[in-house]
XYZ file of C-alpha atoms in Angstrom:
701
model
C 58.913 93.239 63.527
C 62.257 92.999 61.678
C 62.704 89.394 62.860
C 59.412 88.458 61.477
C 60.163 89.820 57.929
C 63.495 88.124 58.028
C 61.667 84.729 58.852
C 59.290 85.106 55.836
C 62.015 85.909 53.494
C 64.099 83.005 54.690
C 61.406 80.482 54.231
C 60.275 81.243 50.765
C 63.274 79.751 48.962
C 62.615 76.614 50.919
C 58.957 76.462 49.734
C 59.713 76.893 46.212
C 62.450 74.231 46.379
C 59.882 71.898 48.017
C 57.360 72.580 45.198
C 59.836 71.909 42.424
C 61.004 68.728 44.168
C 57.289 67.462 44.459
C 56.629 68.116 40.747
C 59.808 66.369 39.602
C 58.880 63.394 41.922
C 55.400 63.208 40.508
C 56.634 63.197 36.908
C 59.146 60.498 37.755
C 56.542 58.389 39.462
C 54.213 58.434 36.494
C 57.280 57.623 34.217
C 58.538 54.498 36.145
C 55.124 53.436 37.368
C 55.493 53.938 41.135
C 52.594 52.763 43.217
C 52.751 55.916 45.496
C 54.555 59.306 45.258
C 55.673 58.574 48.945
C 58.221 56.268 47.512
C 60.248 59.341 46.406
C 59.264 62.039 48.951
C 57.734 61.839 52.285
C 54.453 63.403 53.156
C 55.783 65.927 55.603
C 58.184 67.322 53.045
C 61.357 66.198 54.687
C 63.896 65.216 52.186
C 65.651 63.152 54.957
C 62.669 60.744 55.560
C 63.275 57.149 55.307
C 62.042 56.087 51.668
C 61.693 52.408 52.726
C 58.664 53.194 54.908
C 55.556 52.882 52.415
C 52.118 53.923 53.274
C 49.813 50.923 52.992
C 46.389 52.659 53.382
C 43.764 52.290 50.752
C 43.520 55.138 48.279
C 40.620 57.520 48.834
C 37.752 57.796 46.506
C 39.295 61.047 44.996
C 42.582 59.197 44.053
C 43.080 57.688 40.715
C 44.091 54.153 40.670
C 45.788 52.695 37.366
C 45.270 49.032 36.622
C 48.247 46.943 36.566
C 46.870 44.107 34.216
C 45.296 44.356 30.648
C 41.776 42.847 30.279
C 41.937 39.247 29.023
C 38.729 39.241 26.780
C 39.324 39.476 23.105
C 37.004 41.810 21.243
C 35.095 40.269 18.367
C 36.578 40.446 15.045
C 34.221 42.023 12.422
C 35.568 39.757 9.707
C 34.585 36.566 11.590
C 31.630 34.578 9.853
C 28.344 34.147 11.666
C 28.122 31.769 14.371
C 27.242 28.135 13.183
C 26.265 24.957 14.847
C 28.971 22.519 15.411
C 27.425 20.097 12.957
C 25.286 21.881 10.027
C 22.455 20.099 8.369
C 23.011 18.143 5.207
C 21.409 20.151 2.609
C 21.030 16.947 0.449
C 18.381 15.410 2.941
C 14.963 14.943 1.147
C 12.133 17.109 2.449
C 10.327 14.042 3.972
C 13.382 13.495 6.141
C 12.200 16.236 8.529
C 8.252 16.216 8.285
C 6.118 18.767 9.837
C 4.652 18.223 13.181
C 5.978 16.276 16.238
C 7.804 13.012 15.537
C 9.125 10.121 17.561
C 12.742 9.300 16.568
C 14.687 11.170 13.960
C 16.566 10.483 10.760
C 19.853 10.018 12.523
C 18.430 8.177 15.494
C 15.276 6.309 14.329
C 13.292 3.776 16.333
C 13.229 -0.188 15.898
C 10.069 -1.950 14.888
C 9.878 -3.269 18.329
C 9.870 0.302 19.911
C 7.312 1.505 17.429
C 4.938 -1.387 18.112
C 5.403 -0.940 21.988
C 4.857 2.856 21.591
C 1.610 2.479 19.779
C 0.217 -0.628 21.510
C -2.661 1.161 23.022
C -4.102 2.556 19.676
C -7.624 1.537 19.135
C -8.832 -0.139 15.972
C -8.817 2.311 13.056
C -7.029 5.047 15.154
C -3.778 6.868 13.949
C -0.944 8.041 15.930
C -0.724 11.723 16.711
C 2.882 11.831 15.872
C 5.005 10.770 12.910
C 7.524 8.014 13.528
C 10.921 7.186 12.252
C 11.479 3.522 12.084
C 14.528 1.550 10.744
C 14.742 -2.167 9.987
C 15.822 -4.800 7.424
C 13.591 -5.405 4.426
C 11.964 -8.838 4.745
C 9.574 -8.822 1.768
C 8.004 -6.445 -0.655
C 4.528 -6.942 -1.887
C 4.564 -4.872 -4.956
C 6.715 -2.125 -6.583
C 6.129 0.841 -8.956
C 5.762 4.615 -8.320
C 5.436 3.503 -4.513
C 6.139 0.223 -2.802
C 3.234 -1.664 -1.149
C 3.202 -4.176 1.857
C 6.843 -3.774 2.882
C 7.872 -5.793 5.896
C 10.953 -4.722 7.937
C 12.422 -6.341 10.889
C 14.923 -5.655 13.703
C 15.539 -9.256 14.402
C 12.948 -9.305 17.177
C 9.618 -8.264 15.460
C 8.480 -7.724 11.903
C 6.685 -4.392 11.086
C 4.396 -3.582 8.103
C 4.628 -0.337 6.060
C 1.603 -0.760 3.981
C 2.505 1.739 1.266
C 5.816 3.740 1.101
C 6.754 6.509 -1.331
C 10.260 7.477 -2.612
C 11.286 11.182 -2.256
C 13.685 12.665 -4.831
C 17.066 11.119 -4.651
C 15.848 7.636 -3.649
C 15.051 5.236 -6.481
C 14.023 2.095 -4.410
C 15.399 -0.630 -2.333
C 15.377 -4.472 -2.112
C 14.889 -7.238 0.157
C 17.952 -7.275 2.509
C 18.516 -3.530 2.471
C 18.069 -1.714 5.634
C 15.679 1.385 5.334
C 14.540 4.142 7.415
C 10.792 5.227 7.042
C 8.823 8.127 8.284
C 5.081 8.391 8.680
C 1.957 7.822 10.865
C 1.165 4.720 12.727
C -2.385 3.031 12.427
C -4.101 0.175 14.235
C -5.793 -1.817 11.472
C -7.898 -4.551 12.822
C -5.360 -5.241 15.593
C -2.245 -4.991 13.321
C -0.077 -1.992 14.110
C 1.416 -0.674 10.822
C 2.519 2.493 9.118
C -0.094 3.818 6.726
C -1.353 6.975 4.841
C -3.126 9.402 7.168
C -5.543 11.899 5.807
C -5.616 15.242 7.632
C -8.010 17.814 6.270
C -8.364 15.788 3.112
C -4.668 15.855 2.608
C -2.817 12.418 2.229
C 0.245 12.187 4.614
C 2.217 9.367 2.991
C 4.851 7.226 4.624
C 8.227 8.096 3.007
C 11.450 5.980 2.742
C 13.977 8.664 3.792
C 17.225 6.531 3.976
C 18.530 3.269 2.343
C 21.428 1.351 3.387
C 22.083 -1.352 0.669
C 22.800 -4.927 1.901
C 26.678 -5.659 1.500
C 27.410 -7.969 -1.422
C 30.212 -10.392 -0.670
C 32.609 -10.006 -3.545
C 33.620 -13.281 -5.360
C 37.185 -14.457 -4.911
C 38.536 -14.706 -8.414
C 41.066 -17.134 -7.074
C 38.436 -19.683 -6.089
C 37.995 -22.624 -8.660
C 34.396 -23.286 -9.685
C 34.008 -26.086 -7.168
C 36.319 -27.755 -4.828
C 36.206 -30.481 -2.337
C 35.674 -29.599 1.359
C 39.405 -30.398 1.774
C 41.430 -28.492 -0.875
C 44.209 -30.298 -2.513
C 47.838 -29.442 -1.745
C 49.153 -27.071 -4.489
C 52.469 -28.966 -4.255
C 50.989 -32.382 -5.155
C 51.539 -33.437 -8.662
C 48.607 -33.767 -11.110
C 46.428 -36.495 -9.983
C 47.170 -39.795 -11.756
C 45.760 -43.241 -11.552
C 47.613 -45.614 -9.205
C 49.169 -47.285 -12.305
C 50.050 -44.634 -14.850
C 48.852 -45.383 -18.362
C 51.229 -46.666 -20.955
C 51.521 -44.027 -23.763
C 51.463 -46.884 -26.095
C 48.146 -48.049 -24.978
C 45.207 -47.196 -27.037
C 42.624 -44.975 -25.667
C 41.034 -46.183 -22.619
C 37.684 -48.336 -23.424
C 35.399 -50.387 -21.437
C 36.288 -54.100 -20.823
C 33.505 -54.828 -23.535
C 33.634 -52.214 -26.270
C 30.460 -50.618 -27.073
C 28.675 -51.631 -30.232
C 28.591 -48.742 -32.501
C 24.968 -49.388 -33.376
C 23.956 -48.994 -29.750
C 22.333 -45.644 -28.932
C 24.219 -43.561 -26.286
C 24.056 -44.879 -22.865
C 21.177 -43.582 -20.745
C 19.971 -44.145 -17.253
C 17.196 -46.601 -16.824
C 14.780 -43.834 -16.167
C 16.294 -40.611 -17.788
C 15.511 -37.296 -16.170
C 12.863 -35.010 -17.695
C 14.969 -32.125 -19.023
C 11.917 -29.823 -18.505
C 12.254 -30.416 -14.712
C 13.573 -27.143 -13.119
C 16.378 -27.287 -10.751
C 14.135 -26.357 -7.842
C 12.200 -29.600 -8.433
C 14.378 -31.354 -5.909
C 15.423 -28.822 -3.325
C 18.168 -29.169 -0.973
C 17.446 -30.367 2.673
C 14.697 -32.585 4.129
C 11.248 -32.359 2.343
C 7.702 -33.688 2.966
C 6.250 -35.035 -0.054
C 7.864 -35.342 -3.388
C 7.298 -34.100 -6.916
C 5.803 -37.446 -7.814
C 3.774 -37.763 -4.653
C 2.928 -34.203 -3.301
C 0.749 -33.569 -0.333
C -2.705 -31.917 -0.457
C -3.284 -28.624 1.052
C -5.160 -30.302 3.822
C -2.326 -32.517 4.735
C 0.065 -29.580 4.708
C -2.244 -27.592 7.032
C -2.583 -30.667 9.494
C 1.309 -31.206 9.443
C 2.126 -27.645 10.400
C -0.916 -26.868 12.806
C 1.453 -26.665 15.663
C 3.699 -23.897 14.402
C 3.927 -20.938 16.527
C 3.282 -17.319 15.164
C 6.160 -16.427 12.999
C 7.608 -19.854 12.965
C 8.745 -21.695 9.937
C 8.795 -25.469 9.200
C 12.100 -27.207 9.455
C 11.280 -29.122 6.205
C 10.267 -28.054 2.779
C 6.929 -29.401 1.551
C 5.579 -30.402 -1.811
C 1.993 -29.430 -2.147
C -0.579 -29.849 -5.016
C -3.973 -28.155 -5.640
C -6.081 -26.357 -8.137
C -5.533 -22.552 -8.452
C -8.404 -20.572 -7.171
C -7.157 -17.087 -7.410
C -3.904 -15.073 -8.309
C -3.164 -11.861 -6.638
C -0.555 -10.469 -8.829
C 1.654 -11.729 -11.644
C 5.078 -10.721 -13.036
C 8.482 -12.143 -12.506
C 6.809 -14.030 -9.705
C 3.163 -14.616 -8.697
C 1.762 -13.399 -5.476
C -0.928 -14.431 -3.095
C -1.684 -17.642 -5.030
C -4.672 -19.673 -3.270
C -4.874 -23.405 -4.145
C -7.461 -26.006 -2.977
C -7.965 -29.649 -2.924
C -11.747 -29.239 -2.597
C -11.603 -29.393 1.119
C -9.316 -26.627 2.173
C -7.653 -23.573 0.552
C -4.012 -22.941 1.076
C -2.159 -19.746 0.577
C 1.364 -19.545 -1.258
C 2.277 -16.037 -0.514
C 4.885 -15.568 -3.259
C 5.829 -18.297 -5.841
C 8.654 -18.191 -8.379
C 8.905 -19.884 -11.803
C 11.999 -21.833 -12.613
C 13.326 -22.365 -16.174
C 10.833 -24.254 -18.327
C 7.620 -23.005 -16.433
C 6.221 -19.737 -17.722
C 3.155 -19.381 -15.608
C -0.244 -20.763 -14.747
C -3.754 -19.462 -14.583
C -6.940 -19.926 -12.415
C -8.171 -23.484 -12.858
C -4.853 -25.033 -13.597
C -3.470 -27.604 -11.090
C 0.074 -26.815 -9.691
C 2.614 -28.393 -7.532
C 4.739 -25.966 -5.497
C 7.772 -26.682 -3.115
C 8.787 -24.483 -0.232
C 8.822 -23.871 3.532
C 5.692 -23.471 5.570
C 5.116 -20.458 7.879
C 2.586 -19.382 10.633
C 1.754 -15.803 9.762
C -0.717 -14.378 12.437
C -2.438 -17.726 12.651
C -2.545 -18.266 8.862
C -0.538 -21.326 7.760
C 0.907 -20.509 4.296
C 3.868 -21.156 2.120
C 6.480 -18.266 2.236
C 10.063 -17.326 1.714
C 12.426 -18.473 4.431
C 15.772 -16.765 5.109
C 18.652 -19.187 6.244
C 21.913 -17.734 6.833
C 20.827 -14.487 4.929
C 19.927 -16.535 1.762
C 16.377 -16.519 0.599
C 14.774 -19.790 0.121
C 11.803 -19.070 -2.274
C 8.703 -21.063 -2.954
C 8.800 -22.604 -6.530
C 6.240 -23.897 -8.879
C 7.715 -27.118 -10.017
C 4.743 -28.433 -12.032
C 1.675 -27.200 -13.882
C -1.206 -29.251 -15.231
C -3.353 -27.035 -17.364
C -7.026 -27.145 -16.965
C -8.931 -28.980 -19.770
C -10.580 -26.807 -22.146
C -14.162 -27.972 -22.887
C -14.634 -28.274 -26.604
C -17.422 -25.982 -28.052
C -20.728 -27.543 -28.758
C -21.019 -27.622 -32.512
C -24.856 -28.015 -32.193
C -26.450 -24.590 -32.057
C -29.805 -24.363 -30.244
C -32.999 -23.993 -32.259
C -33.036 -20.086 -32.546
C -36.352 -18.464 -33.217
C -35.687 -15.088 -35.076
C -38.596 -13.084 -33.581
C -38.221 -9.211 -34.103
C -40.775 -7.954 -31.637
C -42.613 -9.413 -28.826
C -45.604 -7.826 -26.783
C -45.944 -8.866 -23.151
C -49.258 -8.319 -21.198
C -49.184 -10.809 -18.267
C -46.735 -12.251 -15.764
C -46.985 -15.692 -17.335
C -45.909 -14.099 -20.799
C -43.128 -12.338 -19.284
C -41.687 -15.474 -17.564
C -41.959 -17.321 -20.841
C -40.061 -14.778 -22.709
C -37.289 -14.787 -20.131
C -37.239 -18.561 -20.191
C -36.832 -18.635 -23.954
C -34.281 -15.960 -23.979
C -32.131 -17.824 -21.421
C -32.567 -21.098 -23.229
C -31.497 -19.642 -26.612
C -34.828 -20.151 -28.237
C -35.164 -16.344 -28.974
C -32.490 -14.287 -30.324
C -31.149 -11.833 -27.562
C -31.493 -8.840 -29.953
C -35.303 -9.005 -29.795
C -37.506 -5.921 -29.126
C -39.750 -6.455 -26.132
C -42.888 -4.185 -25.571
C -44.510 -4.020 -22.194
C -48.231 -3.552 -22.668
C -49.630 -3.696 -19.156
C -48.769 -3.323 -15.509
C -47.308 -6.724 -14.134
C -47.203 -7.634 -10.472
C -44.889 -10.399 -9.563
C -45.672 -10.757 -5.936
C -44.876 -14.233 -4.598
C -43.936 -15.297 -8.094
C -40.346 -16.660 -8.450
C -38.375 -14.554 -10.948
C -35.419 -15.439 -13.004
C -33.323 -12.772 -14.534
C -32.811 -12.363 -18.161
C -29.189 -13.607 -18.109
C -28.057 -11.948 -21.356
C -29.990 -9.155 -23.250
C -28.887 -7.384 -26.362
C -32.023 -5.836 -27.692
C -34.582 -3.125 -26.868
C -37.005 -3.017 -23.922
C -39.720 -0.382 -24.166
C -41.823 -0.318 -21.069
C -44.261 2.206 -22.531
C -44.801 3.689 -19.111
C -46.096 0.519 -17.498
C -44.548 -0.992 -14.404
C -43.350 -4.402 -13.220
C -43.758 -4.451 -9.337
C -42.589 -6.607 -6.483
C -39.586 -8.359 -8.161
C -37.710 -10.619 -5.668
C -33.946 -10.917 -6.890
C -32.236 -14.055 -5.766
C -28.697 -15.400 -6.137
C -29.587 -16.538 -9.644
C -27.892 -14.369 -12.315
C -25.511 -14.302 -15.227
C -21.993 -15.606 -14.893
C -19.506 -12.906 -15.852
C -15.680 -12.546 -15.943
C -14.652 -8.975 -14.774
C -11.867 -7.224 -13.185
C -11.505 -5.069 -10.019
C -9.616 -1.853 -9.317
C -6.228 -3.530 -9.696
C -7.293 -5.337 -13.027
C -7.498 -8.804 -11.505
C -10.002 -10.963 -13.018
C -12.807 -12.623 -11.163
C -15.746 -14.962 -12.006
C -18.834 -13.330 -10.526
C -22.623 -13.559 -10.634
C -24.222 -10.565 -12.138
C -27.887 -10.123 -10.546
C -30.683 -7.781 -11.509
C -33.830 -7.693 -13.692
C -31.381 -7.924 -16.470
C -28.443 -10.208 -15.237
C -26.247 -8.797 -18.160
C -27.002 -6.277 -20.962
C -24.778 -5.623 -23.887
C -25.491 -2.750 -26.517
C -29.073 -2.746 -25.179
C -31.642 0.124 -24.946
C -34.109 0.221 -21.947
C -36.567 3.119 -21.875
C -39.893 4.106 -20.445
C -39.835 1.197 -17.917
C -40.947 1.383 -14.292
C -39.498 -1.133 -11.781
C -41.302 -0.772 -8.439
C -40.140 -2.453 -5.134
C -37.250 -4.417 -6.449
C -35.911 -6.395 -3.427
C -32.691 -8.243 -2.848
C -32.429 -10.097 0.620
C -29.777 -12.598 1.087
C -26.425 -13.581 2.426
C -23.707 -15.250 0.513
C -20.045 -15.997 0.261
C -20.053 -15.816 -3.462
C -18.600 -12.972 -5.578
C -21.647 -11.008 -6.897
C -22.565 -7.650 -8.350
C -26.281 -6.580 -7.823
C -28.218 -3.832 -9.486
C -31.947 -3.566 -9.382
C -32.078 -2.959 -13.305
C -28.837 -4.545 -14.540
C -26.155 -6.434 -12.809
C -23.510 -6.001 -15.473
C -23.784 -3.477 -18.350
C -21.750 -2.791 -21.471
C -22.771 -0.219 -23.883
C -26.299 0.238 -22.313
C -28.501 3.166 -22.679
C -31.208 3.842 -19.934
C -33.822 6.557 -20.739
C -36.942 7.810 -19.045
C -37.183 5.137 -16.454
C -38.015 4.843 -12.736
C -36.504 2.310 -10.361
C -37.226 1.783 -6.599
C -35.532 -0.789 -4.627
C -34.910 -2.133 -1.064
C -31.750 -4.324 -0.630
C -30.414 -6.037 2.464
C -27.231 -7.895 1.267
C -24.549 -9.468 3.273
C -21.228 -10.835 1.615
C -19.037 -12.901 3.775
C -15.993 -14.264 1.950
C -14.001 -16.845 4.031
C -10.708 -15.774 2.832
C -10.942 -11.884 2.977
C -7.243 -11.524 2.886
C -7.236 -12.930 -0.563
C -8.544 -10.991 -3.523
C -12.430 -11.131 -3.445
C -14.914 -8.757 -4.802
C -18.603 -7.624 -4.576
C -20.838 -4.792 -5.243
C -24.371 -3.479 -4.655
C -26.130 -0.595 -6.274
C -29.599 0.818 -6.983
C -29.487 0.877 -10.659
C -26.515 -0.893 -12.170
C -23.978 -3.170 -10.288
C -21.093 -3.019 -12.639
C -20.697 -1.068 -16.067
C -17.912 -0.702 -18.644
C -20.076 1.945 -20.429
C -23.598 3.159 -19.653
C -25.620 6.340 -20.451
C -28.577 7.217 -18.195
C -30.827 10.197 -18.675
C -34.182 11.382 -17.457
C -34.327 8.565 -14.877
C -35.305 8.484 -11.314
C -33.749 5.973 -8.825
C -34.963 5.525 -5.288
C -32.839 3.099 -3.181
C -32.718 1.860 0.394
C -29.487 -0.283 0.589
C -28.149 -1.976 3.716
C -25.004 -3.589 2.538
C -22.420 -5.297 4.756
C -19.238 -6.774 2.931
C -16.388 -8.898 4.267
C -14.751 -8.706 0.773
C -11.294 -7.704 -0.181
C -12.823 -4.902 -2.432
C -16.546 -3.829 -2.230
C -18.496 -0.996 -4.140
C -21.812 0.660 -3.552
C -23.622 3.650 -4.878
C -27.110 4.890 -6.005
C -26.561 4.667 -9.717
C -23.535 2.387 -10.054
C -21.233 0.227 -7.911
C -18.202 0.524 -10.105
C -17.235 1.464 -13.606
C -18.198 4.262 -16.191
C -21.422 6.118 -16.363
C -22.652 9.324 -17.914
C -25.634 10.809 -16.147
C -27.889 13.491 -17.516
C -30.961 15.196 -15.746
C -31.575 12.391 -13.345
C -33.146 12.308 -9.783
C -31.395 10.282 -7.078
C -32.885 9.704 -3.649
C -30.914 7.424 -1.349
C -30.579 5.868 2.064
C -27.343 3.911 2.010
C -25.644 2.069 4.834
C -22.245 0.333 4.149
C -20.309 -1.745 6.617
C -16.993 -3.156 5.379
C -13.750 -4.694 6.558
C -11.235 -4.137 3.769
C -11.170 -1.864 0.657
C -14.626 -0.503 0.486
C -15.566 2.228 -2.213
C -18.636 4.050 -1.273
C -20.408 7.098 -2.878
C -23.906 8.533 -3.116
C -23.757 8.210 -6.962
C -21.018 5.878 -7.901
C -18.871 3.745 -5.677
C -15.781 4.011 -7.907
C -15.478 5.394 -11.326
C -13.323 3.542 -13.909
C -13.336 4.410 -17.575
C -11.789 1.826 -19.908
C -9.875 2.824 -22.985
C -11.819 4.104 -25.832
C -14.889 4.970 -23.781
C -16.457 8.497 -23.264
C -15.294 9.847 -19.806
C -17.648 9.699 -16.980
C -19.695 12.685 -16.196
C -22.878 14.066 -14.544
C -25.020 17.195 -15.472
C -28.184 18.709 -14.334
C -29.145 16.150 -11.729
C -30.373 16.141 -8.162
C -28.959 13.871 -5.505
C -30.611 13.804 -2.040
C -30.623 11.570 1.021
C -28.444 9.936 3.549
C -25.169 7.935 3.441
C -23.578 6.040 6.270
C -20.166 4.444 6.134
C -18.460 2.155 8.482
C -15.291 1.105 6.820
C -11.978 1.940 8.602
C -9.826 0.940 5.568
C -12.216 1.944 2.857
C -12.208 4.958 0.487
C -14.701 7.530 1.369
C -15.089 9.308 -1.970
C -17.481 12.027 -0.520
C -21.054 12.807 -0.897
C -21.071 12.272 -4.540
C -18.802 9.318 -5.380
C -15.162 9.534 -6.350
C -15.358 13.232 -5.756
C -14.602 14.208 -9.435
C -16.162 13.526 -12.759
C -14.693 14.312 -16.193
C -16.905 16.994 -17.399
C -15.608 17.330 -20.959
C -13.960 15.341 -23.547
C -10.761 17.224 -23.097
C -10.102 15.528 -19.819
C -10.781 18.638 -17.621
C -11.550 17.628 -14.111
C -14.226 19.651 -12.241
C -16.416 19.390 -9.160
C -19.904 17.907 -10.028
C -21.367 20.261 -7.456
C -20.999 23.097 -9.972
C -23.308 21.366 -12.411
C -25.853 19.683 -10.152
C -27.762 20.035 -6.908
C -26.266 17.946 -4.043
C -27.987 17.484 -0.540
C -26.553 14.484 0.915
C -26.239 13.948 4.646
C -23.099 11.795 5.015
C -22.004 10.287 8.488
C -19.225 7.788 9.277
C -18.534 5.272 12.161
């Protein structure tokens, strides 16, 4: 028992010492970063244990392991700016540079004309692409400029591509031939030609835009170059050129071996040059024909008949012919057609050298330039050689002779009023009016119904008076191509000589009222430029009141050169009007009109022009088929109001019937016409549906 007590007492100091040593070892281990406390003290508590033996067993789950390395991820600095793309967008890009909807190509990486043509090669005629395309190419030609550019051809060196109309967004003022542009818009197949054009989506025009212009580099002039040098420049170390035998300073001024007689006039060439001839009259390079002996259009066409599409002639040609039409005028003329009486020939653009100010239809001109096959059409056009434009020039103009006025006036018969009872009397009055035997400001009273069935009828060419039908009717009028010859203009203010056809071929400041025209027919096919209206072909300042007109027309117009400017129009009441007022009138028309014209117009009341309509009834069945710029409407084909004339309007009227349009490139003005009329003199534009009853079933091909 005593022994046991002694053991416990002797072991207590040892245990305390062991605990103290363990605590100190633990603190030291934490301080110096030891991996294990066993480095300092053995697990069995023996201070004499070998400290070099280290336990390599894995720590248990209850042990704490301290990381020996700090994490390498850097925490985000709250002062850092928001993350941005490596290349931010340029805020100066125009809105049109990134259009809505899917696109093919981008502003930075546009397609070439060849790629655009290939990508859209399967479009059907009249079909648009679903996507917008970016296309880039060098400008070859520009048809017209203004608030937008028209008929712009670009090229990638392999294919030309047409941008029919192209607008300029803010920041782009325009471009010129030779510049490289990038355009964005929809692609269309127009009669087999793949082009960029305006696409209407939900009645909103999606225009083509020029979104980038890279100007053509201009080679700076070398100021050290002399005005003209020989192909082999002189050695600057050479002394000034002298004659082989230097002149004796005592010699008098050099004279001809035989001194000139002071009375002689200045020496001239045997045939002095005409100082009015422009420099372009004798162009550089080989030519076919001369200024004195030019070729005819037929000869030029024959000589270049084997040119491939897009190919130019090697030689310049002189060609002479009478001007048939002029597309546009300005610093240069565009789309000029000349003829030798056998064939027409197109000069696409023609410039005027010094001394020639211009020409007009009917003049005979001589032009000089290169010939090109453009899609099968042999024409004179600008050829680029080593990036230098070789334009076509007008080098001679022979003005058309002006026929002197006949001083002998016809024997006018001043008759104030004429009463008409029979068809024979009507035809006699018409004949005397057309021959000038009766003043055109006569008053004609219809006193009975007249039937012209199987009776040839000639229109009243020019009427300036009053025609009172007194409620009687003239029936079964068969209109032919006979009519009044009128000079008028189209939507581009280009003048044409047309035939105006109607009961009245033309009427000026005339009044027509209480007249019934029943079953007016027009059935013919022609290649002439015409305007047909059952009542009046061409009207200026005409008032129609309380009339009734019914008509059946089947008219086909086929112009041979539809690409040039040509015009035609067919309407139930008036073909072309500069100013007409129609009230309390009923028009019933059945029109089947096919036009292969550059511009064509059709409507119930009016083909093109200005008309004010009040309290009228219109019943229509119109079918129009066109190939180029057709203007079709139930009431008016296209409204045009000249300066100084009351704005067109329509009130309190009823329009009912059917309208069919097959015209891929035409202007579908809607069920009414141009869609809007001016309904007050203040110029406020309002929908005519608000003031009239409209029930038209419109269908398109």
